[in-house]
Coordinates of C-alpha atoms and ligand atoms in Angstrom, one line a residue:
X1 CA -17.1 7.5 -32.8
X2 CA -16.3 10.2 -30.2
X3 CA -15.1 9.3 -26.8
X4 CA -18.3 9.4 -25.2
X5 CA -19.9 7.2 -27.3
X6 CA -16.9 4.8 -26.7
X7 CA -17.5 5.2 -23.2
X8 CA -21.0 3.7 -23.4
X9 CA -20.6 1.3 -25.5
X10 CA -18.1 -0.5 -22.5
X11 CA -21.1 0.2 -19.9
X12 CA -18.5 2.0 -17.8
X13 CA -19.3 5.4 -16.2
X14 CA -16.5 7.6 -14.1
X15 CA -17.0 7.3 -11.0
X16 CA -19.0 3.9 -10.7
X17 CA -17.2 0.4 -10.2
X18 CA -16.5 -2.3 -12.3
X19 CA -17.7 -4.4 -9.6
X20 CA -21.4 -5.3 -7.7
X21 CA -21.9 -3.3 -4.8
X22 CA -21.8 -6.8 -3.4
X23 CA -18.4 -7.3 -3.6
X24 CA -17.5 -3.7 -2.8
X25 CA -18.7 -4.2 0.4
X26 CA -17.5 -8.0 1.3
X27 CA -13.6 -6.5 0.1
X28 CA -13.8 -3.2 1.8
X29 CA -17.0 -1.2 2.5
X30 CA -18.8 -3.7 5.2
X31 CA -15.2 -5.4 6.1
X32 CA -13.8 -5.1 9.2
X33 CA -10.6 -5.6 11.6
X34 CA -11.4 -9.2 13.5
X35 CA -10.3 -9.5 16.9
X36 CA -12.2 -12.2 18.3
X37 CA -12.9 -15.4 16.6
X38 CA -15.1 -18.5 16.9
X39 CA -13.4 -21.6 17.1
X40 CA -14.3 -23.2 13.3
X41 CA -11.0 -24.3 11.9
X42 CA -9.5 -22.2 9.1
X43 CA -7.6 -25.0 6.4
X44 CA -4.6 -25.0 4.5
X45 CA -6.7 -24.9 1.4
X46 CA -8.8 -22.1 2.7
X47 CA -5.4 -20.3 2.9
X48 CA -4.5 -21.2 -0.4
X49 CA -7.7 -20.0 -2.2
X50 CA -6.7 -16.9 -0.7
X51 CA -2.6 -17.0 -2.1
X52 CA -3.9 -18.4 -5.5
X53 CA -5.4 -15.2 -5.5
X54 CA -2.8 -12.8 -4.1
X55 CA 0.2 -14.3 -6.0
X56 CA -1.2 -12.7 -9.3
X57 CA -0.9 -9.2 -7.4
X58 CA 2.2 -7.0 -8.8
X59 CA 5.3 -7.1 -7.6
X60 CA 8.9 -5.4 -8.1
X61 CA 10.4 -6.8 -11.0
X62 CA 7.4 -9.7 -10.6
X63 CA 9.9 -11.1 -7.1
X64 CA 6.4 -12.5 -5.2
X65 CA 8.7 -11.9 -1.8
X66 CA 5.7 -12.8 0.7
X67 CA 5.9 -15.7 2.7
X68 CA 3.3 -16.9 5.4
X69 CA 3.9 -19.0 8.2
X70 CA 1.4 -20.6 9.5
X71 CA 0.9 -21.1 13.2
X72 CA -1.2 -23.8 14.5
X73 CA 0.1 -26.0 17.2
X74 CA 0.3 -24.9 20.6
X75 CA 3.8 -24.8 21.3
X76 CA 4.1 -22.1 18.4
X77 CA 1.4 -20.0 19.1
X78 CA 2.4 -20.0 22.6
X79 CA 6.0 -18.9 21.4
X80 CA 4.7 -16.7 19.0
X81 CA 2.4 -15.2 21.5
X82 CA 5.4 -14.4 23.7
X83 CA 6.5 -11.8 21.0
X84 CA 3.2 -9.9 20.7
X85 CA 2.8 -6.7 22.3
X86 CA 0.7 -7.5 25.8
X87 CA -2.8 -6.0 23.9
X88 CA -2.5 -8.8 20.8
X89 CA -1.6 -11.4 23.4
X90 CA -4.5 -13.2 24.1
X91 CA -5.6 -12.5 20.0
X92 CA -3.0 -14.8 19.1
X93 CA -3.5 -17.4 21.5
X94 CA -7.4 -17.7 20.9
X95 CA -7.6 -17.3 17.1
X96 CA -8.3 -20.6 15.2
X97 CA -5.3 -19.5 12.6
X98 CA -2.5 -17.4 13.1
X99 CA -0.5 -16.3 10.0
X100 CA 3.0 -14.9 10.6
X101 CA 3.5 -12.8 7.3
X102 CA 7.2 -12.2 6.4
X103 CA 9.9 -11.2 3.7
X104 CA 12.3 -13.4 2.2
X105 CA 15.6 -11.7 1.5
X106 CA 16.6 -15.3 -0.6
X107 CA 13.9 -14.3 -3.0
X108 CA 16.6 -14.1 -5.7
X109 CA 16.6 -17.6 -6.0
X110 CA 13.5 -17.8 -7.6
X111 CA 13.8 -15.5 -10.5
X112 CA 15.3 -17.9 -13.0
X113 CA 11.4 -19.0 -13.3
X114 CA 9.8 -15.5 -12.4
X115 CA 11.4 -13.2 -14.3
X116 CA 12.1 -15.4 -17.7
X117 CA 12.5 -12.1 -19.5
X118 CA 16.0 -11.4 -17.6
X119 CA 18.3 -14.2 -17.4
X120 CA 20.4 -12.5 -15.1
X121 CA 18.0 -11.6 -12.6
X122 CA 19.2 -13.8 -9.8
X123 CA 22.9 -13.0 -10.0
X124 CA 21.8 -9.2 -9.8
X125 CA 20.8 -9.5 -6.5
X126 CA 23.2 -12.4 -5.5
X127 CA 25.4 -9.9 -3.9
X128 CA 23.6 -7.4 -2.6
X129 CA 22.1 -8.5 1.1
X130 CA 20.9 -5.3 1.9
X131 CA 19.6 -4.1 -1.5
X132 CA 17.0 -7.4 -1.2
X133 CA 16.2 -6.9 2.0
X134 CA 14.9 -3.7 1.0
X135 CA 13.0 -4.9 -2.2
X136 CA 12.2 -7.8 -0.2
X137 CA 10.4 -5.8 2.7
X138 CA 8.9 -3.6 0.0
X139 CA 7.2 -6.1 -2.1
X140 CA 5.9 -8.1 0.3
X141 CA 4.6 -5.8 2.3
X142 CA 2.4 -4.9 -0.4
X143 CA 1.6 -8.5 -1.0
X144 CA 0.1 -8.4 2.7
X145 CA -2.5 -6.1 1.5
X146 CA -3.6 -8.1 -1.1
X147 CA -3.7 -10.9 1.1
X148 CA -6.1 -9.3 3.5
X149 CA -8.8 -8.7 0.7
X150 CA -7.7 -12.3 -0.8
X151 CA -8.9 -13.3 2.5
X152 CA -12.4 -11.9 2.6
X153 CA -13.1 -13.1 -1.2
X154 CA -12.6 -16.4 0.5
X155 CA -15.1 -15.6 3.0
X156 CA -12.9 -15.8 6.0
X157 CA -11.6 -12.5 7.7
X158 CA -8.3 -10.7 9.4
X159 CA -7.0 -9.1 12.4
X160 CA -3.9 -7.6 11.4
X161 CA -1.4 -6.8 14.2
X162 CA 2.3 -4.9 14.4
X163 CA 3.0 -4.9 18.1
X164 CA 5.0 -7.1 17.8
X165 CA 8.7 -7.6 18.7
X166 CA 9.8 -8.8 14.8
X167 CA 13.3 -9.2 15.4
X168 CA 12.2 -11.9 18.4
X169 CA 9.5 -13.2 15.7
X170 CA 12.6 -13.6 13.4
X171 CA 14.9 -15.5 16.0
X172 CA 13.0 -18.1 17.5
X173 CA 10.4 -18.6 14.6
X174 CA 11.8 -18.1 11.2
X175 CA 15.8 -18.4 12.1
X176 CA 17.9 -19.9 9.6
X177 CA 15.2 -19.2 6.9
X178 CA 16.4 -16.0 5.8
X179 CA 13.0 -14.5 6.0
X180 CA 11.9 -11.3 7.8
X181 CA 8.1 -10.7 9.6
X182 CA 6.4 -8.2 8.9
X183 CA 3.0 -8.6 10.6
X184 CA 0.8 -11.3 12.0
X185 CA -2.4 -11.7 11.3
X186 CA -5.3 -13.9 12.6
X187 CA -7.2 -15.0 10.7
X188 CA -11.6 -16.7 10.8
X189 CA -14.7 -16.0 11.6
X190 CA -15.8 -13.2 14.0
X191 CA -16.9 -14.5 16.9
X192 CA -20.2 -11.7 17.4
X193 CA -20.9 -8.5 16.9
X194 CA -18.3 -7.9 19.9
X195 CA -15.5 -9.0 17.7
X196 CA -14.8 -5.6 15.7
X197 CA -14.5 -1.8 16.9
X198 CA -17.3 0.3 15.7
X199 CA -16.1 1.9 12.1
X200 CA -13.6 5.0 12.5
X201 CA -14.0 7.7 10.3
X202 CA -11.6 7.5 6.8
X203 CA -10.2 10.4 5.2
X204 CA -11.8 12.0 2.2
X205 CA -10.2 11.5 -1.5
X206 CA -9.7 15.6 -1.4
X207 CA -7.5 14.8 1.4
X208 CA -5.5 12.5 0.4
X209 CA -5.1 13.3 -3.5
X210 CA -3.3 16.0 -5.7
X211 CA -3.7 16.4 -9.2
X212 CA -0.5 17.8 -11.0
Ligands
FMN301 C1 -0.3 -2.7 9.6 C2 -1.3 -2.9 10.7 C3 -1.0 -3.0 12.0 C4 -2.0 -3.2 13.0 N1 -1.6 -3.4 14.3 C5 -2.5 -3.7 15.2 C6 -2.1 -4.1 16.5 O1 -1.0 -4.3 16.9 N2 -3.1 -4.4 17.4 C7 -4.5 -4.2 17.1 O2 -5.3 -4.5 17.9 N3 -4.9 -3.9 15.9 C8 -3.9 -3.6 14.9 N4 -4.3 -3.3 13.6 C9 -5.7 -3.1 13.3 C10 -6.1 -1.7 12.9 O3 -6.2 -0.9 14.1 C11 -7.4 -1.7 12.2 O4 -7.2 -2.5 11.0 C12 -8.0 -0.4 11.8 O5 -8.3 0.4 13.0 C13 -9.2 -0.4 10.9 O6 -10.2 -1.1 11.5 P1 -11.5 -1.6 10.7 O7 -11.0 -2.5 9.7 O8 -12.4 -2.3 11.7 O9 -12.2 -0.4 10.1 C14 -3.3 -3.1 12.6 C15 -3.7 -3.0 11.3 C16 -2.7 -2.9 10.3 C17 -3.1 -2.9 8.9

């Protein structure tokens, strides 16, 4: 059997995608930065559709770092709000759901169960504070990607949003809880046609790739 013949015997051409056009577009092609939302409620479970979903996303050494807070009553979006750069303000006060995504640098206590294949694992890390904030901030910043499409395969979408003053974020929100933000991100419906910026441009794969 030569290798094209292989090829076409999986249905797969180079260059085409393992997945309907459909989905293309509801992950990435016709998805879009949110600002505005309308005021249907976003759940828990609606939330945790979209983390049964991201969890299974690589990480280092498998050390699932993300954590989410979520931010729904008003005395915590108002205090979260008060941390937001004076743009993303408003975003955060209006948006039905507010998810404050972060790192946890006590991640090492959970790799007795994730990482069965090292026994050691946790005591690896045990001393190292700055060596796990690192793999921490790493991990679980990739993790936020993976939440954002997890999000739109549940059919709800996300405004993503930096300015922010984290350390603040860390202090009055998360202290004590030894995790670190990273970026908040709210999270619906779009309210209208109003709610996202018309597309900017994206680079081309010849920019962005070498081949060695
Ligand atoms: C890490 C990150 C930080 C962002 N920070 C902000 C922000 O602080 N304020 C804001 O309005 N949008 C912010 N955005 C939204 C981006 O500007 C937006 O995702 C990008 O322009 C693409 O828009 P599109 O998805 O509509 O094509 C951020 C997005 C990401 C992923």
């Amino acid at each position: 059997m030569t290798t094209d013949t292989a090829l076409s015997d999986l249905d797969f051409n180079p260059g085409e995608l393992a997945v309907g056009p459909d989905v293309a577009d509801l992950l990435f092609r016709e998805a879009h930065t949110v600002s505005t939302f309308t005021d249907d409620a976003v759940s828990d479970e609606q939330i945790q559709a979209a983390y049964d979903l991201l969890r299974w996303g690589p990480t280092a050494m498998n050390t699932l770092p993300l954590r989410l807070l979520l931010v729904r009553t008003p005395e915590a979006r108002a205090s979260l709000a008060e941390h937001m750069s004076e743009g993303n303000r408003a975003r955060v006060l209006a948006a039905p759901l507010t998810i404050v995504a972060a790192a946890d640098t006590n991640f090492h206590e959970h790799l007795g169960v994730l990482v069965p294949h090292l026994p050691n694992a946790r005591d690896m890390f045990a001393g190292d504070a700055a060596g796990r904030e690192a793999m921490a901030r790493s991990s679980a910043l990739i993790q936020v990607g993976y939440l954002i499409v997890a999000l739109r395969a549940t059919g709800l979408h996300a405004g993503p949003m930096g300015g922010m003053d984290a350390a603040g974020i860390d202090a009055d929100l998360l202290a004590d809880s030894g995790w670190k933000s990273l970026l908040v991100i709210n999270v619906g419906l779009p309210a209208g046609p109003e709610s996202v910026r018309p597309r900017a441009p994206r680079l081309e794969f010849s920019q962005v790739a070498r081949t060695l």
